[in-house]
C-alpha positions as a printed NumPy array, in Angstrom:
array([[  0.021,   0.314,  -0.114],
       [  1.691,   2.963,  -0.947],
       [ -0.456,   5.611,   1.251],
       [  0.834,   6.562,   4.135],
       [ -1.565,   8.154,   6.766],
       [  0.276,  11.644,   8.076],
       [  0.925,  15.014,   7.207],
       [ -0.031,  15.671,   3.14 ],
       [  2.511,  14.49 ,   0.717],
       [  5.21 ,  17.486,  -0.179],
       [  6.836,  14.844,  -2.866],
       [  6.088,  14.095,  -6.1  ],
       [  8.391,  10.638,  -6.07 ],
       [  5.57 ,   9.613,  -2.545],
       [  2.356,  10.813,  -5.218],
       [  1.122,   7.561,  -6.695],
       [ -1.445,   6.398,  -8.624],
       [ -3.338,   9.552,  -9.005],
       [ -1.5  ,  11.545, -11.428],
       [ -4.38 ,  10.747, -14.184],
       [ -7.266,  12.821, -11.997],
       [ -4.18 ,  15.369, -12.064],
       [ -4.642,  15.911, -15.673],
       [ -8.439,  15.374, -15.812],
       [ -7.973,  18.786, -13.663],
       [ -5.713,  20.043, -14.788],
       [ -7.766,  20.101, -18.43 ],
       [-11.155,  21.732, -17.478],
       [ -9.159,  24.466, -15.318],
       [ -9.103,  27.113, -18.314],
       [-12.446,  27.601, -18.27 ],
       [-14.328,  26.234, -14.581],
       [-13.875,  25.991, -11.261],
       [-13.248,  22.645,  -9.007],
       [-14.097,  21.552,  -6.023],
       [-12.447,  18.63 ,  -4.902],
       [-14.86 ,  16.662,  -2.252],
       [-14.537,  13.838,  -0.141],
       [-14.008,  12.586,   4.12 ],
       [-11.014,  13.222,   5.482],
       [ -7.693,  11.637,   5.301],
       [ -8.463,  10.368,   2.239],
       [ -5.319,  13.425,   0.454],
       [ -7.071,  16.188,  -0.629],
       [ -4.7  ,  18.401,   0.698],
       [ -2.126,  16.248,  -1.157],
       [ -3.48 ,  16.633,  -3.797],
       [ -4.197,  20.636,  -3.759],
       [ -0.171,  20.181,  -2.867],
       [  0.482,  18.17 ,  -6.774],
       [ -1.391,  20.554,  -8.346],
       [  0.216,  23.916,  -6.843],
       [  3.301,  22.222,  -8.255],
       [  2.002,  20.736, -11.676],
       [  0.378,  24.422, -12.078],
       [  3.581,  26.019, -11.186],
       [  5.18 ,  24.266, -13.351],
       [  3.136,  23.915, -16.813],
       [  5.02 ,  26.051, -19.685],
       [  2.317,  26.681, -22.084],
       [  2.098,  29.674, -24.889],
       [ -1.952,  30.697, -24.374],
       [ -1.919,  30.403, -20.778],
       [ -0.758,  31.412, -17.693],
       [ -1.413,  29.401, -14.207],
       [ -0.652,  31.115, -10.608],
       [ -1.288,  28.342,  -7.984],
       [ -2.531,  30.133,  -5.106],
       [ -2.959,  27.86 ,  -1.839],
       [ -5.11 ,  28.885,   0.773],
       [ -5.774,  27.414,   3.887],
       [ -9.26 ,  27.993,   5.723],
       [ -8.633,  26.286,   8.736],
       [ -9.868,  28.648,  11.993],
       [-10.38 ,  31.231,   9.805],
       [-13.329,  32.869,  11.344],
       [-16.446,  34.697,   9.117],
       [-14.916,  38.48 ,  10.607],
       [-11.895,  38.132,   8.439],
       [-12.167,  35.918,   6.087],
       [-11.797,  38.061,   3.107],
       [ -8.881,  39.86 ,   4.147],
       [ -7.167,  36.65 ,   5.082],
       [ -7.702,  35.423,   1.487],
       [ -6.549,  38.685,   0.253],
       [ -3.631,  38.63 ,   1.709],
       [ -2.735,  34.389,   0.675],
       [ -3.343,  36.089,  -2.708],
       [ -1.953,  38.912,  -2.496],
       [  1.884,  37.997,  -1.285],
       [  1.34 ,  35.365,  -4.362],
       [  0.54 ,  37.863,  -6.903],
       [  3.16 ,  40.296,  -5.582],
       [  5.984,  38.059,  -6.718],
       [  4.767,  38.02 , -10.149],
       [  5.185,  41.989, -10.754],
       [  8.129,  43.672, -11.57 ],
       [  7.143,  46.589,  -9.959],
       [  4.967,  48.165,  -7.013],
       [  1.366,  48.836,  -6.965],
       [ -0.725,  50.868,  -6.154],
       [ -1.651,  50.404,  -2.607],
       [ -5.067,  48.181,  -1.787],
       [ -7.779,  49.045,  -0.229],
       [ -6.365,  45.721,   1.514],
       [ -3.488,  47.919,   3.087],
       [ -5.488,  50.179,   3.837],
       [ -8.094,  48.801,   5.902],
       [ -7.94 ,  46.255,   9.47 ],
       [ -9.283,  43.087,   8.801],
       [-12.558,  43.603,  10.487],
       [-13.498,  47.124,   7.864],
       [-12.295,  44.801,   4.95 ],
       [-15.169,  43.31 ,   3.135],
       [-16.223,  41.674,   0.208],
       [-16.896,  45.209,  -2.026],
       [-13.044,  45.616,  -0.629],
       [-11.719,  42.47 ,  -2.143],
       [-12.924,  42.446,  -5.203],
       [-11.286,  45.887,  -6.192],
       [ -7.8  ,  44.056,  -4.891],
       [ -8.449,  41.333,  -6.768],
       [ -9.676,  42.693,  -9.822],
       [ -6.792,  45.369,  -9.948],
       [ -4.355,  43.097,  -8.871],
       [ -5.88 ,  40.649, -11.922],
       [ -5.442,  43.663, -13.96 ],
       [ -2.501,  44.699, -13.26 ],
       [ -1.142,  40.754, -14.35 ],
       [ -2.664,  40.677, -17.326],
       [ -1.252,  43.811, -19.072],
       [  2.492,  41.659, -17.966],
       [  1.273,  38.026, -19.649],
       [ -0.136,  39.145, -22.564],
       [ -0.8  ,  37.772, -25.068],
       [ -1.358,  35.   , -23.198],
       [ -4.6  ,  34.029, -20.789],
       [ -4.756,  34.377, -17.336],
       [ -6.209,  31.637, -14.197],
       [ -5.33 ,  32.539, -10.682],
       [ -5.938,  29.582,  -9.431],
       [ -7.305,  29.673,  -5.336],
       [ -6.398,  25.901,  -4.005],
       [ -8.525,  26.205,  -1.076],
       [ -8.088,  23.832,   1.331],
       [-10.443,  23.274,   4.391],
       [-13.111,  25.08 ,   2.946],
       [-15.851,  23.271,   5.094],
       [-15.272,  26.567,   7.3  ],
       [-17.551,  28.8  ,   4.853],
       [-20.118,  26.88 ,   6.056],
       [-20.05 ,  28.111,   9.018],
       [-20.324,  31.164,   7.939],
       [-23.261,  33.405,   8.046],
       [-25.65 ,  33.041,   4.813],
       [-24.74 ,  36.309,   3.375],
       [-21.37 ,  36.214,   3.315],
       [-21.233,  32.569,   1.426],
       [-23.322,  34.602,  -1.   ],
       [-20.579,  37.719,  -1.507],
       [-17.322,  34.588,  -1.384],
       [-20.628,  33.417,  -4.104],
       [-20.862,  36.11 ,  -6.025],
       [-17.207,  37.469,  -6.744],
       [-16.301,  34.079,  -8.272],
       [-19.277,  34.17 , -10.709],
       [-18.434,  37.366, -12.107]])
């Protein structure tokens, strides 16, 4: 049995059998969102690590994929959008060669920062990156772990999150 119960597997040499699943996910990422749902301890986090690594290594003349790993475990509702932007900002700024304009995320406290601030900051970062990678297409891929946390949030926050990613 090649599976080891414990910490998520980060070493690609220890990642067995699921390459076909990874390839199916990769082929769908151009225009889709994907949810990986399963019981605890079956390898979802390992799959996210491996997907992130594959996305970083892809050399595609039409697409640039930027994976952003986000662990939502322990994220309180009132810091949700702030925490998302903290993770996204940390990764996307590494792709920008020059500093960007000040984001709302940098000016507001975590409790003040809401869905509309997140949307504005995300659009600004994506538009800035699109200009840098033109003529290729951009996909920022959020590899969100422990998504069940969101089910504990108020319905309004869940709808705000859905609205952001539907647009």
